[in-house]
């Protein structure tokens, strides 16, 4: 009996913790257990009563608000305040910016799957759909990436089309002449353009992302809005935004660019203004902009504005031809056609009215930037990089069926299949995350952590997908020219990795670093109340936090021991996905617990433990990506034919989640915690996931090399030229022709194997000779020959690469140069 009671203690405590039972329930359960134990073990009544009294006294302290606060919470608050790392205003602005959305559920250990199911899946309005089908399609048709590359600019008619059709004003409301499109529509347009060329895609996405228009909309004065927004909407103004300096890239808050409040002359009058010196680089659209946003630190040593001496980072709008501004030179970012260059100025006087929002917003620049960052970061790079993935899935899949080696379509070799599988499943997953996140923006969210998750993971997976695509198409991808459909995307991939928060930094510092504070249900309250020395608020947050941690530990253990089979999942999810929801709930609880243990044991040092932080960020991100994939599968009507894409993508996420947990645990500084975490909380019965199976991978790869509704859904909105002189147009036609000719190919092979047809020596150096001989021998019909002939003609187009005069025609061009070259300035 005594043993039974002792053994019942952990499950009893676990059950109370699991259900987050209130303290009085712990008290009554504890008293009852002690009474039973005293009776069973034959303790003296006095001892039993004493034990019960001690328990009641300890729990009583915790149950009495006043006693608990004074005796327990106050010393903890004192220690906490001592350990709280100093935080600058810029760090605070960055941490507190934006909103918490679905990722908050995943962080807190108990995702509400009904909530996920209830989020609307974004849809285009009729007008938005028409813009995608007509204007965007037309812009794709107008753009010839190779021709743009040769000229290092888009032709004037393409620029004009972009401006005239309102591409630059998609986020600007109609009242100012803009399109007032949803975030989803904006994302769709960028995605489609990116399947054609990065030149229009980047040119369109930058003005619609974080920059003058977005900042004006949120913070501009009515006069500034009226002055700039109609011009920005109609393309009369081209914007850029200049934050990065040679000395401050990732650490953008440390920009040395400075302005001093002073008096000066403006429009013939003496006015209060700023004398600003700045040296910015990498600024997209700067060489062609008509107005640029400028971030600098504003000082007011003479207190002319009546505030502090160091006012902080300030954002101003500066016309490109403002006296003293040096603009127009170009950088050459990996052969990009879109414009990018430096912006400089020394002691440039500008009136205070240039500050976005006017003088009252002096010093508010960093907060403004952080608050607006989430929307653009959720759309631009996720859109453009998903576009590149869709193009790869469509075109490389076709190529893998058209290109034969060893008498077999290369897409049928297992090695190539592996790459095709990653291309297909990653594209499915990234598109899911892109669409779901754009939907969040349309719901009014500014999800700072989610925007970092999609930016990081979509660009990383795009790198993987495009690299895989390049491997599959071999030399065809390497030789640049008008026939190369992937090499230019390959060149542009590192740009997305570097901008809007370089990826290493984003993974190491932001995903978990910001996530832990923003998404955690108690940490931000603890920090705020500790900063204010508010004992009551700190007490509430602290004990809420303790209950949360204990509950998550109990839930993770229970779900780990039972394989999470009993976890409740909404009845209306697809039966084939139920286990994923259950396992994600389990991982979410384990993640919440391990996050708390990491923060609790490492404190401020966790910020420097970037590798641990990165792996924790991986877990949170992968859970987000997996849930987006599940959401997509449901939203698209549980397409059975698409299921392999969904299963592979989720299985891969789950496996990677496990690896990330393992990485955290294996490197946890406290070895005892590491042992308990692995054996008790996270993997009590071992790791449930292995890599996705080869059989499943084969099913995914097969979807890419054959026309189907699944392939169309996966690559929806890829620009598909009908002209077979275009490489993607030729691939589309060649895929159909290859499939049509395959039975003939198989027939001829069989005839040769059976010895019924021997073509003889092929001396013409022509791989198609065999078919002519087969027709002459009467073993294939005229109809069959025509099928093969068409296939061969298209295949030959597809596999050929471009060649050029040995000097690429440069000598002749240079001889012409003094008469015809535009007067481009050369950087000193
Ligand atoms: C093509 C292009 C277009 C751009 N467009 C604009 C624009 O329009 N406007 C604008 O203002 N800026 C623009 N940028 C600047 C861009 O945002 C910066 O390049 C970016 O912030 C990184 O700065 P950096 O290149 O100086 O790299 P660095 O800051 O020198 O970083 C180098 C590496 O160190 C890593 N790193 C840095 N700190 C940490 C850390 N604490 N932990 C872990 N890793 C770290 C980074 O992740 C990166 O991998 C553009 C850049 C490029 C290349």
mmCIF file of C-alpha atoms and ligand atoms in Angstrom, residues 206 241-245 248-251 281-284 333 338 340 495 498-506 508-509 610, ligand 1:
data_model
loop_
_atom_site.group_PDB
_atom_site.id
_atom_site.type_symbol
_atom_site.label_atom_id
_atom_site.label_comp_id
_atom_site.label_asym_id
_atom_site.label_seq_id
_atom_site.Cartn_x
_atom_site.Cartn_y
_atom_site.Cartn_z
ATOM 1 C CA UNK A 206 10.256 47.982 -53.266
ATOM 2 C CA UNK A 241 14.490 54.186 -48.742
ATOM 3 C CA UNK A 242 17.991 54.813 -47.414
ATOM 4 C CA UNK A 243 18.881 53.285 -44.066
ATOM 5 C CA UNK A 244 22.018 51.158 -44.569
ATOM 6 C CA UNK A 245 25.413 52.789 -44.275
ATOM 7 C CA UNK A 248 25.911 50.013 -40.083
ATOM 8 C CA UNK A 249 24.388 47.094 -42.003
ATOM 9 C CA UNK A 250 22.776 44.497 -39.756
ATOM 10 C CA UNK A 251 23.201 46.801 -36.781
ATOM 11 C CA UNK A 281 24.808 52.335 -49.804
ATOM 12 C CA UNK A 282 22.910 49.410 -51.350
ATOM 13 C CA UNK A 283 19.792 51.563 -51.761
ATOM 14 C CA UNK A 284 17.324 49.929 -54.144
ATOM 15 C CA UNK A 333 24.403 43.439 -57.274
ATOM 16 C CA UNK A 338 16.964 46.611 -61.119
ATOM 17 C CA UNK A 340 20.546 49.934 -56.664
ATOM 18 C CA UNK A 495 20.008 39.110 -52.496
ATOM 19 C CA UNK A 498 21.006 39.347 -47.374
ATOM 20 C CA UNK A 499 18.333 42.050 -47.290
ATOM 21 C CA UNK A 500 15.522 42.846 -44.814
ATOM 22 C CA UNK A 501 17.562 41.292 -41.990
ATOM 23 C CA UNK A 502 20.419 39.098 -43.197
ATOM 24 C CA UNK A 503 19.509 35.454 -42.695
ATOM 25 C CA UNK A 504 22.221 34.372 -40.275
ATOM 26 C CA UNK A 505 21.323 37.235 -37.976
ATOM 27 C CA UNK A 506 17.596 36.641 -38.385
ATOM 28 C CA UNK A 508 20.424 33.542 -34.633
ATOM 29 C CA UNK A 509 18.957 36.591 -32.967
ATOM 30 C CA UNK A 610 23.190 32.172 -30.802
HETATM 31 C C1 LIG B 1 20.983 44.263 -53.205
HETATM 32 C C2 LIG B 1 20.727 44.943 -51.916
HETATM 33 C C3 LIG B 1 19.645 45.799 -51.785
HETATM 34 C C4 LIG B 1 19.453 46.508 -50.604
HETATM 35 N N1 LIG B 1 18.456 47.455 -50.524
HETATM 36 C C5 LIG B 1 18.452 48.289 -49.448
HETATM 37 C C6 LIG B 1 17.585 49.424 -49.422
HETATM 38 O O1 LIG B 1 16.798 49.661 -50.341
HETATM 39 N N2 LIG B 1 17.647 50.260 -48.362
HETATM 40 C C7 LIG B 1 18.488 50.027 -47.321
HETATM 41 O O2 LIG B 1 18.525 50.825 -46.393
HETATM 42 N N3 LIG B 1 19.308 48.942 -47.298
HETATM 43 C C8 LIG B 1 19.321 48.087 -48.341
HETATM 44 N N4 LIG B 1 20.163 46.998 -48.343
HETATM 45 C C9 LIG B 1 21.000 46.746 -47.194
HETATM 46 C C10 LIG B 1 20.694 45.437 -46.484
HETATM 47 O O3 LIG B 1 19.567 45.568 -45.677
HETATM 48 C C11 LIG B 1 21.978 45.096 -45.709
HETATM 49 O O4 LIG B 1 22.863 44.579 -46.663
HETATM 50 C C12 LIG B 1 21.753 44.127 -44.619
HETATM 51 O O5 LIG B 1 21.154 44.787 -43.559
HETATM 52 C C13 LIG B 1 23.064 43.479 -44.135
HETATM 53 O O6 LIG B 1 24.070 44.409 -43.927
HETATM 54 P P1 LIG B 1 25.546 44.143 -44.517
HETATM 55 O O7 LIG B 1 25.389 43.751 -45.932
HETATM 56 O O8 LIG B 1 26.362 45.310 -44.209
HETATM 57 O O9 LIG B 1 26.061 42.869 -43.736
HETATM 58 P P2 LIG B 1 26.707 42.843 -42.288
HETATM 59 O O10 LIG B 1 25.870 43.596 -41.328
HETATM 60 O O11 LIG B 1 28.140 43.184 -42.377
HETATM 61 O O12 LIG B 1 26.555 41.308 -41.911
HETATM 62 C C14 LIG B 1 27.436 40.333 -42.429
HETATM 63 C C15 LIG B 1 27.013 38.969 -41.904
HETATM 64 O O13 LIG B 1 27.097 38.947 -40.483
HETATM 65 C C16 LIG B 1 25.867 38.459 -39.961
HETATM 66 N N5 LIG B 1 25.630 39.098 -38.661
HETATM 67 C C17 LIG B 1 25.717 40.403 -38.342
HETATM 68 N N6 LIG B 1 25.435 40.581 -37.050
HETATM 69 C C18 LIG B 1 25.150 39.353 -36.544
HETATM 70 C C19 LIG B 1 24.777 38.858 -35.260
HETATM 71 N N7 LIG B 1 24.627 39.638 -34.208
HETATM 72 N N8 LIG B 1 24.568 37.536 -35.118
HETATM 73 C C20 LIG B 1 24.707 36.699 -36.174
HETATM 74 N N9 LIG B 1 25.057 37.107 -37.388
HETATM 75 C C21 LIG B 1 25.278 38.409 -37.569
HETATM 76 C C22 LIG B 1 24.823 38.818 -40.987
HETATM 77 O O14 LIG B 1 23.712 37.938 -40.886
HETATM 78 C C23 LIG B 1 25.587 38.615 -42.275
HETATM 79 O O15 LIG B 1 25.525 37.267 -42.626
HETATM 80 C C24 LIG B 1 20.330 46.280 -49.520
HETATM 81 C C25 LIG B 1 21.383 45.375 -49.644
HETATM 82 C C26 LIG B 1 21.596 44.720 -50.821
HETATM 83 C C27 LIG B 1 22.770 43.809 -50.936
#
